[in-house]
Short mmCIF file of C-alpha atoms and ligand atoms in Angstrom, two decimals:
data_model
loop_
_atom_site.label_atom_id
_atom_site.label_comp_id
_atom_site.label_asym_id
_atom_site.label_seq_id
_atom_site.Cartn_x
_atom_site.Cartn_y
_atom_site.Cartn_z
CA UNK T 103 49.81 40.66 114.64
CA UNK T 104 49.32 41.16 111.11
CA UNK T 105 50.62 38.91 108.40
CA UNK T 106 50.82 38.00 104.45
CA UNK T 107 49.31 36.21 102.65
CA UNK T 108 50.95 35.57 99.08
CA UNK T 109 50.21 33.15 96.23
CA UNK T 110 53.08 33.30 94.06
CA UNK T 111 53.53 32.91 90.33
CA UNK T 112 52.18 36.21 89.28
CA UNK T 113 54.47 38.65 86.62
CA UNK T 114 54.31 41.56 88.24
CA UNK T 115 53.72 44.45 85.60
CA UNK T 116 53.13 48.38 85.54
CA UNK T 117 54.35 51.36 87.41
CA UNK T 118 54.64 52.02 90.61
CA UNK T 119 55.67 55.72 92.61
CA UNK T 120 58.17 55.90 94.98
CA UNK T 121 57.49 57.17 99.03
CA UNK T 122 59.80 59.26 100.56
CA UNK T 123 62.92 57.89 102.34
CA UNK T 124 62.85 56.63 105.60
CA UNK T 125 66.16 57.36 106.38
CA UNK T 126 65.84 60.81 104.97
CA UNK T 127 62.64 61.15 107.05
CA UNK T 128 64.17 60.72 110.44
CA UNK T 129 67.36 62.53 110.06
CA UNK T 130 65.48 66.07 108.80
CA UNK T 131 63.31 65.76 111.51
CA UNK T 132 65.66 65.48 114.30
CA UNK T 133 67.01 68.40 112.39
CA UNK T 134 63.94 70.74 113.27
CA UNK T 135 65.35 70.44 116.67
CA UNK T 136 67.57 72.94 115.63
CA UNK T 137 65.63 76.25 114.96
CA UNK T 138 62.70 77.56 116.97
CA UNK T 139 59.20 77.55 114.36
CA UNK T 140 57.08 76.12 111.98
CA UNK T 141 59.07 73.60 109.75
CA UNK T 142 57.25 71.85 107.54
CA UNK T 143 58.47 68.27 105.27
CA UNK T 144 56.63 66.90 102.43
CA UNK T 145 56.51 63.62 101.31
CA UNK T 146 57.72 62.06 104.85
CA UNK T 147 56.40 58.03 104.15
CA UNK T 148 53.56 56.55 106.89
CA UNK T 149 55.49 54.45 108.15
CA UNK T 150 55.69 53.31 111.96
CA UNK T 151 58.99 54.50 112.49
CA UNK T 152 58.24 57.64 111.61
CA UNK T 153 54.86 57.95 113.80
CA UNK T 154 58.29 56.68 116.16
CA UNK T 155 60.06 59.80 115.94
CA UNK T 156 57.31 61.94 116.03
CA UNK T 157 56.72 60.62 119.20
CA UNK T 158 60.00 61.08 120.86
CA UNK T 159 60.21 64.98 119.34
CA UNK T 160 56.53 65.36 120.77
CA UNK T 161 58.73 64.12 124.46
CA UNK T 162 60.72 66.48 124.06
CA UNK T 163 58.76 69.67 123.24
CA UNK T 164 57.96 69.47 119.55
CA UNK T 165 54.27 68.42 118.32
CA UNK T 166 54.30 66.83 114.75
CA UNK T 167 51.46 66.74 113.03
CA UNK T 168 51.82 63.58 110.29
CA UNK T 169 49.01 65.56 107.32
CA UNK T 170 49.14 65.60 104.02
CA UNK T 171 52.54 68.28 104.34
CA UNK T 172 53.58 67.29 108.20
CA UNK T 173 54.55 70.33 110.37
CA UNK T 174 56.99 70.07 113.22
CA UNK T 175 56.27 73.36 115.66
CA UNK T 176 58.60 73.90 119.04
CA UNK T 177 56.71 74.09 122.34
CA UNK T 178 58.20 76.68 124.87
CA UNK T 179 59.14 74.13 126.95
CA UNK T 180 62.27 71.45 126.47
CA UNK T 181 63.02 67.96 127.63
CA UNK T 182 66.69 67.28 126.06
CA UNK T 183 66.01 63.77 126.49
CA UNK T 184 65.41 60.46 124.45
CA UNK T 185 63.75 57.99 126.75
CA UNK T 186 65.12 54.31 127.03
CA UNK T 187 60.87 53.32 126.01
CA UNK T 188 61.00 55.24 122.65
CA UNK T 189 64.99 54.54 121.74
CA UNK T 190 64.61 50.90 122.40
CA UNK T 191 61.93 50.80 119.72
CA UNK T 192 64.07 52.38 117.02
CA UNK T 193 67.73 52.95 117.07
CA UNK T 194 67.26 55.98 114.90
CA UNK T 195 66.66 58.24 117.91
CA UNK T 196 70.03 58.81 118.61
CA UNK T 197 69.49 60.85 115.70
CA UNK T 198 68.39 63.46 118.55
CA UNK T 199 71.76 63.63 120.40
CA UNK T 200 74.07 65.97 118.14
CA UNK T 201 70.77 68.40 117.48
CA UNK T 202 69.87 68.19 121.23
CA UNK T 203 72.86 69.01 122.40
CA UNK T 204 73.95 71.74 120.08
CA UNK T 205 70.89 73.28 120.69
CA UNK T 206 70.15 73.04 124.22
CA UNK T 207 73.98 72.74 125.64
CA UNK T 208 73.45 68.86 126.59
CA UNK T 209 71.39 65.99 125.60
CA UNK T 210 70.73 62.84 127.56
CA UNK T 211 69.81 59.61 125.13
CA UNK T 212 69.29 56.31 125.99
CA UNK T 213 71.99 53.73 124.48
CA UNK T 214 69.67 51.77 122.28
CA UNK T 215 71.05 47.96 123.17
CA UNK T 216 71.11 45.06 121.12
CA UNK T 217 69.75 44.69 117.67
CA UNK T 218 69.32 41.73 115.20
CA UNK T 219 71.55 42.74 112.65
CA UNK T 220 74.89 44.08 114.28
CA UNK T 221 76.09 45.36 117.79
CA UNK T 222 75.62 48.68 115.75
CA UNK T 223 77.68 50.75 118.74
CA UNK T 224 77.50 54.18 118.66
CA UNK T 225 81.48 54.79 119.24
CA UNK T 226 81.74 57.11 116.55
CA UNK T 227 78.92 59.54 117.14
CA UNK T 228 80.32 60.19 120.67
CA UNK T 229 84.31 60.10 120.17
CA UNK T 230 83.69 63.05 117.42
CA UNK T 231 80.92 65.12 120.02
CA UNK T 232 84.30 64.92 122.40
CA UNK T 233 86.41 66.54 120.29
CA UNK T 234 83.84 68.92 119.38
CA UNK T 235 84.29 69.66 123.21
CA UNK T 236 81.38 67.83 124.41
CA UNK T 237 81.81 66.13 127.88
CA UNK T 238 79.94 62.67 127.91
CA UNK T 239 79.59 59.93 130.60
CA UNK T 240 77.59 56.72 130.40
CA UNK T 241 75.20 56.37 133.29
CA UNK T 242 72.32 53.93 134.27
CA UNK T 243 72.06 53.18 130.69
CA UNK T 244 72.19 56.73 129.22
CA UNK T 245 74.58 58.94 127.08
CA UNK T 246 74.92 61.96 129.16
CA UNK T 247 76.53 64.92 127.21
CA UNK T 248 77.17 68.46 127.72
CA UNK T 249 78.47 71.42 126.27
CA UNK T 250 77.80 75.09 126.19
CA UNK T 251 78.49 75.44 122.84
CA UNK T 252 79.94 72.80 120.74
CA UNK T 253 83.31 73.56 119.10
CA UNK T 254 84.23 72.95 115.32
CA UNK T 255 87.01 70.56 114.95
CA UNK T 256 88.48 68.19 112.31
CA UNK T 257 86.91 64.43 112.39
CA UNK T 258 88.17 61.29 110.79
CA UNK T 259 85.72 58.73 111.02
CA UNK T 260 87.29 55.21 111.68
CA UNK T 261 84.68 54.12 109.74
CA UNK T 262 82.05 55.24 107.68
CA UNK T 263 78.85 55.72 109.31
CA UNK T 264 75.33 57.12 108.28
CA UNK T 265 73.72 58.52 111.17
CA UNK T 266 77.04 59.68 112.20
CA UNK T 267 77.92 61.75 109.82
CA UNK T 268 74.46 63.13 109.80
CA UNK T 269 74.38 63.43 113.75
CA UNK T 270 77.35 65.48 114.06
CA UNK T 271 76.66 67.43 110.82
CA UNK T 272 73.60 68.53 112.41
CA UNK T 273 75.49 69.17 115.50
CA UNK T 274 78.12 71.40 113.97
CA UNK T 275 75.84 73.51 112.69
CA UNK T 276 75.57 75.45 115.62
CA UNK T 277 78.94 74.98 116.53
CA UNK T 278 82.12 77.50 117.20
CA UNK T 279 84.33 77.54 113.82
CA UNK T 280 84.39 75.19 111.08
CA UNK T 281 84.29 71.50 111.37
CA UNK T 282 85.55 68.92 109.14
CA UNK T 283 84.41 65.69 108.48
CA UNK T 284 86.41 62.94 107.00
CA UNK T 285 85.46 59.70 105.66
CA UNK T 286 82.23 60.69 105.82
CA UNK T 287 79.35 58.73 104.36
CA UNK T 288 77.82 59.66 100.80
CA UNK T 289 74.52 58.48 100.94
CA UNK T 290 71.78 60.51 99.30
CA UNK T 291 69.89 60.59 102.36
CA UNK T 292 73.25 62.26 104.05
CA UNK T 293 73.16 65.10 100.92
CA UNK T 294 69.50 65.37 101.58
CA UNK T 295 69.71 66.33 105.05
CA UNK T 296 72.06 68.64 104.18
CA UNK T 297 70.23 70.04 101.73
CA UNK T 298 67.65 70.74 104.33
CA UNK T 299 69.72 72.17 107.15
CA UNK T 300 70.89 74.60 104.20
CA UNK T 301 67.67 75.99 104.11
CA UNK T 302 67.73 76.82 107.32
CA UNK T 303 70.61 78.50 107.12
CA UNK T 304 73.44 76.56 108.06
CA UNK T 305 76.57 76.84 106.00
CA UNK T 306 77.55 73.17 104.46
CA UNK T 307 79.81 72.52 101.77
CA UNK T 308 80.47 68.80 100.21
CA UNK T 309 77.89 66.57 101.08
CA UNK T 310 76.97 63.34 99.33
CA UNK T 311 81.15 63.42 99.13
CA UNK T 312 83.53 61.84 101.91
CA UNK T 313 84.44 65.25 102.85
CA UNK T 314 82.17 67.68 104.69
CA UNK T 315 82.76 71.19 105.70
CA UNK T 316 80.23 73.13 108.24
CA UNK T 317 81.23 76.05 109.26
CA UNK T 318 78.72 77.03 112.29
CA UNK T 319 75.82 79.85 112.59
CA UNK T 320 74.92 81.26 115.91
CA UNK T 321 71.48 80.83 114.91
CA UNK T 322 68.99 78.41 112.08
CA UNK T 323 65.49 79.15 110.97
CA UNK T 324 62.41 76.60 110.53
CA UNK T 325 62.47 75.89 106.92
CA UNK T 326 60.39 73.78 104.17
CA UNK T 327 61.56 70.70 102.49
CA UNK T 328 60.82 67.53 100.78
CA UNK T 329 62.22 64.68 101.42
CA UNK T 330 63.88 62.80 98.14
CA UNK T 331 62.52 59.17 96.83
CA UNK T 332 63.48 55.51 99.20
CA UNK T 333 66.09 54.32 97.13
CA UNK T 334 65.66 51.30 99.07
CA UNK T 335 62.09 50.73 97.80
CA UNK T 336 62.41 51.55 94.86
CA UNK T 337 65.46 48.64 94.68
CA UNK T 338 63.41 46.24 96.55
CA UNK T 339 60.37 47.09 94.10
CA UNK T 340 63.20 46.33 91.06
CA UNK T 341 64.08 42.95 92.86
CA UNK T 342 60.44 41.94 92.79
CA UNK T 343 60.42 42.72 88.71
CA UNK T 344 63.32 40.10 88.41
CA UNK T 345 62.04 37.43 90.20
CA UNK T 346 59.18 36.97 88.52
CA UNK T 347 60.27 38.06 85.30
CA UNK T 348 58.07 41.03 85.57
CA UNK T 349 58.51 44.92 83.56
CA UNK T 350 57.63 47.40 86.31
CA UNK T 351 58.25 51.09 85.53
CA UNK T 352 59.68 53.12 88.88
CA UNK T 353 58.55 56.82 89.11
CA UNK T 354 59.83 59.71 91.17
CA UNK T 355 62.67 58.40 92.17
CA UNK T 356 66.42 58.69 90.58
CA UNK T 357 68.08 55.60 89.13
CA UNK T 358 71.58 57.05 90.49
CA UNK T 359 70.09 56.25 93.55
CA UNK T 360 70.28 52.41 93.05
CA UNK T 361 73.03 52.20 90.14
CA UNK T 362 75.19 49.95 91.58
CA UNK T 363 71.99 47.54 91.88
CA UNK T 364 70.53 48.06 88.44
CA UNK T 365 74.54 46.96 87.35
CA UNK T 366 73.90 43.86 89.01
CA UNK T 367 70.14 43.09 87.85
CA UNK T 368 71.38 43.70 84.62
CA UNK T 369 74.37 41.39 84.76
CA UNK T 370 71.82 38.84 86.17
CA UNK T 371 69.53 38.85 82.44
CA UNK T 372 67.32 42.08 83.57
CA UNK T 373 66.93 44.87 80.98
CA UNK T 374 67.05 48.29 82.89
CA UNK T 375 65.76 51.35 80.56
CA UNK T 376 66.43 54.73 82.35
CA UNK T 377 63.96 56.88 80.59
CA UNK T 378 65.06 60.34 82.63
CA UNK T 379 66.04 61.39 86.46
CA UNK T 380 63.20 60.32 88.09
CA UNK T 381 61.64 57.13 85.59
CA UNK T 382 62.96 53.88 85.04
CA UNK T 383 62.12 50.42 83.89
CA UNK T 384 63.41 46.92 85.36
CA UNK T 385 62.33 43.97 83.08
CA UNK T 386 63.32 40.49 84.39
CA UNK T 387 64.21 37.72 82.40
CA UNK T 388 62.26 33.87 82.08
CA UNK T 389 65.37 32.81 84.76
CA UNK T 390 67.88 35.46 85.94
CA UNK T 391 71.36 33.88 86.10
CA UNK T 392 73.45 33.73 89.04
CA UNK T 393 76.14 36.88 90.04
CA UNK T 394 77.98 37.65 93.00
CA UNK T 395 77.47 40.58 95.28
CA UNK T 396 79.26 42.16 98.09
CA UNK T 397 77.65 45.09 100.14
CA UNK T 398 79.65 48.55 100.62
CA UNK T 399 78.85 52.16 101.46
CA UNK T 400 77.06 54.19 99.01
CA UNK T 401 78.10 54.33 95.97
CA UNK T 402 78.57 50.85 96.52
CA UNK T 403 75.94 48.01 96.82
CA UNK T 404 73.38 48.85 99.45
CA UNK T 405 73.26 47.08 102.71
CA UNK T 406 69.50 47.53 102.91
CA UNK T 407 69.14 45.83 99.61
CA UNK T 408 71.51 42.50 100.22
CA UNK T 409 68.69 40.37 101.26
CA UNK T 410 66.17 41.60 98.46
CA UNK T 411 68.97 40.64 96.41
CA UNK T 412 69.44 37.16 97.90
CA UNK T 413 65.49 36.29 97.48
CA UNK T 414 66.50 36.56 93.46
CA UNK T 415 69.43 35.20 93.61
CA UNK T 416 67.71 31.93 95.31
CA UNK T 417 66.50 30.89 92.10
CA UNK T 418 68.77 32.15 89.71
CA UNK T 419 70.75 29.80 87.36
CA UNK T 420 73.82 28.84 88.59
CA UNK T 421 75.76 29.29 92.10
CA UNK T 422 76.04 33.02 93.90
CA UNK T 423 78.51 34.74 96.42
CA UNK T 424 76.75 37.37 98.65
CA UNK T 425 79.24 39.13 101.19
CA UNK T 426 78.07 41.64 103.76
CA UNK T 427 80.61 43.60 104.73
CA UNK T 428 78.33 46.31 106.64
CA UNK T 429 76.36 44.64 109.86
CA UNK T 430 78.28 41.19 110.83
CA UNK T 431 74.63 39.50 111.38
CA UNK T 432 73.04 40.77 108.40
CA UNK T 433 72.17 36.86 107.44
CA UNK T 434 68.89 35.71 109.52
CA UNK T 435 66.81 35.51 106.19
CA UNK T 436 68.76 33.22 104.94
CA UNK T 437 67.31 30.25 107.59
CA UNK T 438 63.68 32.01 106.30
CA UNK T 439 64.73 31.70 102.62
CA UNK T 440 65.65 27.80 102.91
CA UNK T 441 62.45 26.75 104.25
CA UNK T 442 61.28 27.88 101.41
CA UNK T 443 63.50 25.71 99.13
CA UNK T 444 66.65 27.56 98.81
CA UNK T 445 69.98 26.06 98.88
CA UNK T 446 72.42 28.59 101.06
CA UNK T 447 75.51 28.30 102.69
CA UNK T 448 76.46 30.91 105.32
CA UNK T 449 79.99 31.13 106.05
CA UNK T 450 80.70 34.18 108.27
CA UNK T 451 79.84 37.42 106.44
CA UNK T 452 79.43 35.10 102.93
CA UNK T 453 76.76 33.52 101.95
CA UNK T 454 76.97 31.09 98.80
CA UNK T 455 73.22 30.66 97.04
CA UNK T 456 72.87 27.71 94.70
CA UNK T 457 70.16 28.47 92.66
CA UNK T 458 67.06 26.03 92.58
CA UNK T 459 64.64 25.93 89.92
CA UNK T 460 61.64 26.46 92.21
CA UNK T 461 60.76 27.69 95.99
CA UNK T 462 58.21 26.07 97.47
CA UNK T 463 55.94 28.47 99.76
CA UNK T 464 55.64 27.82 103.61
CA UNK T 465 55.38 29.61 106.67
CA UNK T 466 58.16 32.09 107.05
CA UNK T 467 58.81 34.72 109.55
CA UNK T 468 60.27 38.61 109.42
CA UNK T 469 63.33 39.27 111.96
CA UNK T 470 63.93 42.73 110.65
CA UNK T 471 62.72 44.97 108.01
CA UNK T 472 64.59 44.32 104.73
CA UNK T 473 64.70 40.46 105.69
CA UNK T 474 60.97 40.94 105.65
CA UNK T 475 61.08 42.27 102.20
CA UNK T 476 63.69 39.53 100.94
CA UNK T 477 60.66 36.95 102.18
CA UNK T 478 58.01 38.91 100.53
CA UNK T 479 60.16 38.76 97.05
CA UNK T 480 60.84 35.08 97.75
CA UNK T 481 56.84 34.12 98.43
CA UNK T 482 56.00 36.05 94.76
CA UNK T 483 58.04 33.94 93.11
CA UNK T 484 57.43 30.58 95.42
CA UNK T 485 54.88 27.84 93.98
CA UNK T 486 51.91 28.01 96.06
CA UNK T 487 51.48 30.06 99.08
CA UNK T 488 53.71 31.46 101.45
CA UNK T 489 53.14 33.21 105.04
CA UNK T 490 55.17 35.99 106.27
CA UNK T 491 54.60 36.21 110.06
CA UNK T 492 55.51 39.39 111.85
CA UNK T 493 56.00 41.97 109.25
CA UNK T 494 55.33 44.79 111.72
CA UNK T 495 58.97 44.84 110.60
CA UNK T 496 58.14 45.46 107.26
CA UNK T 497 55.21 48.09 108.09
CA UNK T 498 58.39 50.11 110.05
CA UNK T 499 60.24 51.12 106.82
CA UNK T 500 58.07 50.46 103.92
CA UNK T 501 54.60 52.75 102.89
CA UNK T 502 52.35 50.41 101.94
CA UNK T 503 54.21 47.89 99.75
CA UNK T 504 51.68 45.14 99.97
CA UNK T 505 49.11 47.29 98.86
CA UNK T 506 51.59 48.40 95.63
CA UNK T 507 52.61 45.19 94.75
CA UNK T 508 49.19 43.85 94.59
CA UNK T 509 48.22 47.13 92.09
CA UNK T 510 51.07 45.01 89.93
CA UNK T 511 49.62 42.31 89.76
CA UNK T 512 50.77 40.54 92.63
CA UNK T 513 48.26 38.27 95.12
CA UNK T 514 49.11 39.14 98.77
CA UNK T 515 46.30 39.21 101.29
CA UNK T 516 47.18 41.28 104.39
CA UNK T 517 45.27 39.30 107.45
CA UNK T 518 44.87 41.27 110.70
N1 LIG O 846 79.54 51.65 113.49
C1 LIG O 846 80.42 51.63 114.55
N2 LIG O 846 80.40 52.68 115.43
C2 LIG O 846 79.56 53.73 115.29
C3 LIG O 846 78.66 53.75 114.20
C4 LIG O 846 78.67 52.69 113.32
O1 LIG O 846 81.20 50.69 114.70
O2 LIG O 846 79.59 54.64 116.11
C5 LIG O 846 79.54 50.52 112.54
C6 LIG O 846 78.21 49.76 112.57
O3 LIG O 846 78.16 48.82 113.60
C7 LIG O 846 78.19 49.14 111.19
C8 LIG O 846 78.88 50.20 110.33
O4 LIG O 846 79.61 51.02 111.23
O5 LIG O 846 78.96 47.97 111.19
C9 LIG O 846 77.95 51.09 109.52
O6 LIG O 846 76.87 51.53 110.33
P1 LIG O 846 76.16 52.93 110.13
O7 LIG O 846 76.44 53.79 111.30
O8 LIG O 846 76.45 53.48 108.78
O9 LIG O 846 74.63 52.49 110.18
P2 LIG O 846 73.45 53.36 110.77
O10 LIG O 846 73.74 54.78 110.52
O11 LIG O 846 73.14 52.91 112.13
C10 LIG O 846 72.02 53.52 108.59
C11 LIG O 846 70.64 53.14 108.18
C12 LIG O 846 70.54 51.62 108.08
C13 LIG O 846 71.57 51.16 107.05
C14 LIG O 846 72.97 51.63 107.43
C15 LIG O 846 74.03 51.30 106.43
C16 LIG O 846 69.29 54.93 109.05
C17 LIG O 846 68.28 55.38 110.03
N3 LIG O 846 69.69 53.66 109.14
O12 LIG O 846 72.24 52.91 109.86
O13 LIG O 846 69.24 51.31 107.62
O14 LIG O 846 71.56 49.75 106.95
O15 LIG O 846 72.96 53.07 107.62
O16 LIG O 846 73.73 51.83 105.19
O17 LIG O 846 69.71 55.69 108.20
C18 LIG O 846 67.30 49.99 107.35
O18 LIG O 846 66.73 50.98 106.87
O19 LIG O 846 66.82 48.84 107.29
C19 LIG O 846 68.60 50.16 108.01
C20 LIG O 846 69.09 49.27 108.87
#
């Protein structure tokens, strides 16, 4: 199992390009499910969750070939099926069930079970597939849904949810009539899949809003795309800039993307210089000074970027109030963060940071991807060296960023 290795103290300084979105990535190609051909992404990140979903396509009848442009080309023969070996890996396979099923007329996906941040059910995705007219029973395990062609309909989400809105947008593509769906989320990733499913024909109006409209084709084509910038990096890249009061310039990728986090680095002492759409500049202070934060759906302060945040906040000047509102267990770096010095509180979904005026480094371990990143962030700014066990985590969601923040300056030693 691989680790890092980081000696902290360096000011991390230059520029630094953005990947392409993970959660862009996975959505668009469950999407190619949809039409028979050639589609090909660019800009899809190597990452292992990717090489994840390639995998489960290539189960059930679509090779992916992960180049330079990756190319996703349909077999002649189906399996509408997500396996409880792949799902169980990554809970991002249900991404498959709304394409699978529109396409083929039913879909059988494994539930994925637990998961360390939140029960994360998947209520939502299947109440609106049943009043799109699917049938679904849970057996041995499995979602079991059928349909011979899925039926527009008007859907209120409960509560706003990513992959849902993007499973049964893909799914009503193909539907009968027009579907509606309400409350539904805004994220950029949800506007880029849309974008993409465009292309291939399908007839969406109002994504990236809380509104979506699809009215349904009989038929897509394979299409071209590329996948816009991880927002998430590019944030967690901006988090490393404050801690150690570095100036790192972020390329290709929009600053809208991560306003509501610049707001906040700013409010802590960073300067933030947007230059243009897709170049920006995060300078961190000598100490950044202490602000609250509570996570929300996009617009909103990013879920994926709360513990990032925290890492900074560890050492700020002055005492912090960090709520999650997303994922109710969206708090195991914090046990990580204080054996590396930090003062924090957990109370429920708040946690209250008293900032120290140094980390100390130590062995730490990775429970999920961005708490892997929050550790890396802490160890750069720790005095003397810090160990981050298990970031196969990290190597799940994030291209390389070891090897980018060391080309800023920072000393991290990967050891195999
Ligand atoms: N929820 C339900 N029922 C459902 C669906 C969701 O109760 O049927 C709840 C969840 O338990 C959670 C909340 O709704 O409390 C929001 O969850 P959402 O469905 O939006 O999360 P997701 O779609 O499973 C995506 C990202 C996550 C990111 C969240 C929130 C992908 C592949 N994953 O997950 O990314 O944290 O949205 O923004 O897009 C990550 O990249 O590290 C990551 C976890």
């Amino acid at each position: 199992m691989d680790k890092l290795i980081i000696q902290g103290g360096a000011k991390l300084k230059g520029s630094v390009k953005i990947s392409g979105a993970k959660n862009a990535a996975l959505p668009c190609m469950a999407a190619a499910i949809l039409a028979e051909g050639k589609h090909t992404l660019h800009r899809l990140p190597h990452v292992a969750d990717i090489k994840t979903m390639a995998k489960l396509l290539d189960y059930i009848g679509i090779s992916v070939s992960l180049d330079h442009a990756s190319t996703l080309n349909h077999s002649k023969e189906y399996k509408a099926e997500a396996p409880y070996d792949i799902v169980k890996t990554m809970r991002a396979s249900s991404l498959v069930l709304g394409p699978m099923l529109a396409r083929f007329g039913s879909a059988r996906v494994s539930l994925p079970g637990g998961c360390a941040i939140g029960a994360r059910p998947l209520n939502l995705h299947l109440k609106a597939l049943e009043a799109m007219g699917a049938k679904i029973n849970l057996e041995e395990g499995y979602i079991n849904a059928e349909a011979k062609r899925l039926k527009g309909a008007m859907i209120h989400f409960d509560n706003t949810t990513v992959t849902g809105t993007e499973n049964i947008m893909m799914a009503a593509t193909l539907a009968d009539g027009t579907t509606v769906l309400e409350n539904a989320a805004r994220e950029p990733e949800v506007e880029d899949l849309a974008n993409y499913l465009i292309k291939m024909g399908a007839h969406i109006e109002g994504a990236g809003t809380d509104r979506i409209t699809i009215e349904g084709v009989k038929e897509l084509r394979p299409a071209d795309h590329t996948i816009i910038a991880d927002r998430i990096e590019a944030g967690t890249i901006a988090c490393a800039a404050a801690i150690t009061g570095g100036k790192i310039t972020i390329e290709d990728c929009d600053p809208k993307f991560i306003e509501a986090l610049l707001l906040k680095l700013q409010e802590a002492g960073c300067t933030c210089d947007i230059e243009n759409t897709s170049r920006f500049t995060v300078h961190g202070p000598r100490r950044l000074k202490a602000v609250d934060v509570t996570t929300a759906p996009y617009p909103g302060f990013a879920t994926d970027l709360q513990a990032q945040f925290m890492a900074c906040m560890t050492v700020a000047d002055g005492t912090s109030v960090i709520a999650e509102t997303i994922f109710e267990n969206r708090f195991m770096h914090t046990q990580e963060l204080v054996r590396l010095g930090a003062d924090i509180k957990v109370d429920g979904r708040t946690a209250i940071i008293k900032g120290v005026d140094k980390l100390i480094g130590a062995q730490v371990m990775a429970t999920d991807l961005r708490a892997s990143a929050s550790l890396v962030i802490a160890g750069l700014a720790a005095n003397g060296q810090t160990e981050v066990q298990r970031i196969y985590h990290l190597d799940r969601g994030y291209e390389g960023l070891d090897k980018k923040l060391v080309e800023l300056g920072a000393e991290i030693q990967r050891v195999h």
